[in-house]
């Protein structure tokens, strides 16, 4: 395939307060990872690289093969690193020669609809830029200095960045090769390397499962994985 999706699932999920690493926490009868992979496999055809926590690679492969059905040949699992950035770097080392566009997706955004993937791929193809799905910020955001509110930030200038974030492969690989610090997301890493990044419409369902309240919300909103 011309597209690859790196699904980072190697986080511990400390803030979720569950025993298992976050990707293996159940939403219904199925895990966060399994739900995330359903969206990935409903999106355009791609090589899928799942980045799993050390010791959980076998389980991740089982879930990925289940989600893949007759596309199991397009799936591989690698071991993640200590940070999200290291986990993405591990995924990048697995890409097949045919891949030209890479999407990086948080497994924790388990309910992301397939059309978000399609929008991101389309925008990368049209612009050659990095692409992030974004949503308008609904809260009033204040800049603070300790306890003191300094000013309100103009919301119209803000977007809340989600995943999947998409890049031309050469751009993403070069940006990772020169990155010398930790960035909060792949778009920031790519921008620091001097590349432009565009925003496309995100989706409320692409929220990241981080806290127990997020998990409750996912449990209410999840559509069962088909058998
Ligand atoms: O911790 P947070 O929810 O921000 O992590 C975002 C995504 O990055 C999650 O899907 C998580 O599994 C992944 N991650 C990773 N390796 C790490 C840390 C986070 O793959 N070391």
PDB file of C-alpha atoms and ligand atoms in Angstrom, residues 8-11 15 22 51 81-84 87 106-108 208-210, ligand 1:
ATOM      1  CA  UNK A   8       0.608   3.997  19.039  1.00  0.00           C
ATOM      2  CA  UNK A   9      -0.707   1.878  21.887  1.00  0.00           C
ATOM      3  CA  UNK A  10       2.322   1.578  24.170  1.00  0.00           C
ATOM      4  CA  UNK A  11       1.285   4.022  26.906  1.00  0.00           C
ATOM      5  CA  UNK A  15      -4.342   8.623  34.548  1.00  0.00           C
ATOM      6  CA  UNK A  22      -4.599   1.688  28.546  1.00  0.00           C
ATOM      7  CA  UNK A  51       3.124  -0.147  18.610  1.00  0.00           C
ATOM      8  CA  UNK A  81       9.427   3.073  23.855  1.00  0.00           C
ATOM      9  CA  UNK A  82       9.449   5.147  27.047  1.00  0.00           C
ATOM     10  CA  UNK A  83       7.779   8.141  25.378  1.00  0.00           C
ATOM     11  CA  UNK A  84       5.153   8.494  22.685  1.00  0.00           C
ATOM     12  CA  UNK A  87       7.014   4.683  20.142  1.00  0.00           C
ATOM     13  CA  UNK A 106      -3.393   7.331  19.122  1.00  0.00           C
ATOM     14  CA  UNK A 107      -5.054   4.027  20.027  1.00  0.00           C
ATOM     15  CA  UNK A 108      -6.551   6.040  22.899  1.00  0.00           C
ATOM     16  CA  UNK A 208      -8.683  10.818  23.631  1.00  0.00           C
ATOM     17  CA  UNK A 209      -9.567   8.408  26.417  1.00  0.00           C
ATOM     18  CA  UNK A 210      -7.389   9.729  29.254  1.00  0.00           C
TER      19      UNK A 210
HETATM   20  O1  LIG B   1      -0.664   9.265  27.332  1.00  0.00           O
HETATM   21  P1  LIG B   1      -1.457   9.691  26.168  1.00  0.00           P
HETATM   22  O2  LIG B   1      -2.902   9.310  26.263  1.00  0.00           O
HETATM   23  O3  LIG B   1      -1.275  11.139  25.789  1.00  0.00           O
HETATM   24  O4  LIG B   1      -0.863   8.865  24.949  1.00  0.00           O
HETATM   25  C1  LIG B   1      -1.316   9.056  23.630  1.00  0.00           C
HETATM   26  C2  LIG B   1      -1.083   7.783  22.832  1.00  0.00           C
HETATM   27  O5  LIG B   1       0.310   7.495  22.757  1.00  0.00           O
HETATM   28  C3  LIG B   1      -1.753   6.557  23.463  1.00  0.00           C
HETATM   29  O6  LIG B   1      -2.444   5.839  22.460  1.00  0.00           O
HETATM   30  C4  LIG B   1      -0.593   5.795  24.062  1.00  0.00           C
HETATM   31  O7  LIG B   1      -0.774   4.393  24.057  1.00  0.00           O
HETATM   32  C5  LIG B   1       0.569   6.170  23.150  1.00  0.00           C
HETATM   33  N1  LIG B   1       1.873   6.087  23.826  1.00  0.00           N
HETATM   34  C6  LIG B   1       2.837   5.199  23.345  1.00  0.00           C
HETATM   35  N2  LIG B   1       4.052   5.088  23.984  1.00  0.00           N
HETATM   36  C7  LIG B   1       4.313   5.819  25.081  1.00  0.00           C
HETATM   37  C8  LIG B   1       3.348   6.728  25.579  1.00  0.00           C
HETATM   38  C9  LIG B   1       2.128   6.848  24.920  1.00  0.00           C
HETATM   39  O8  LIG B   1       2.593   4.506  22.352  1.00  0.00           O
HETATM   40  N3  LIG B   1       5.495   5.648  25.677  1.00  0.00           N
END
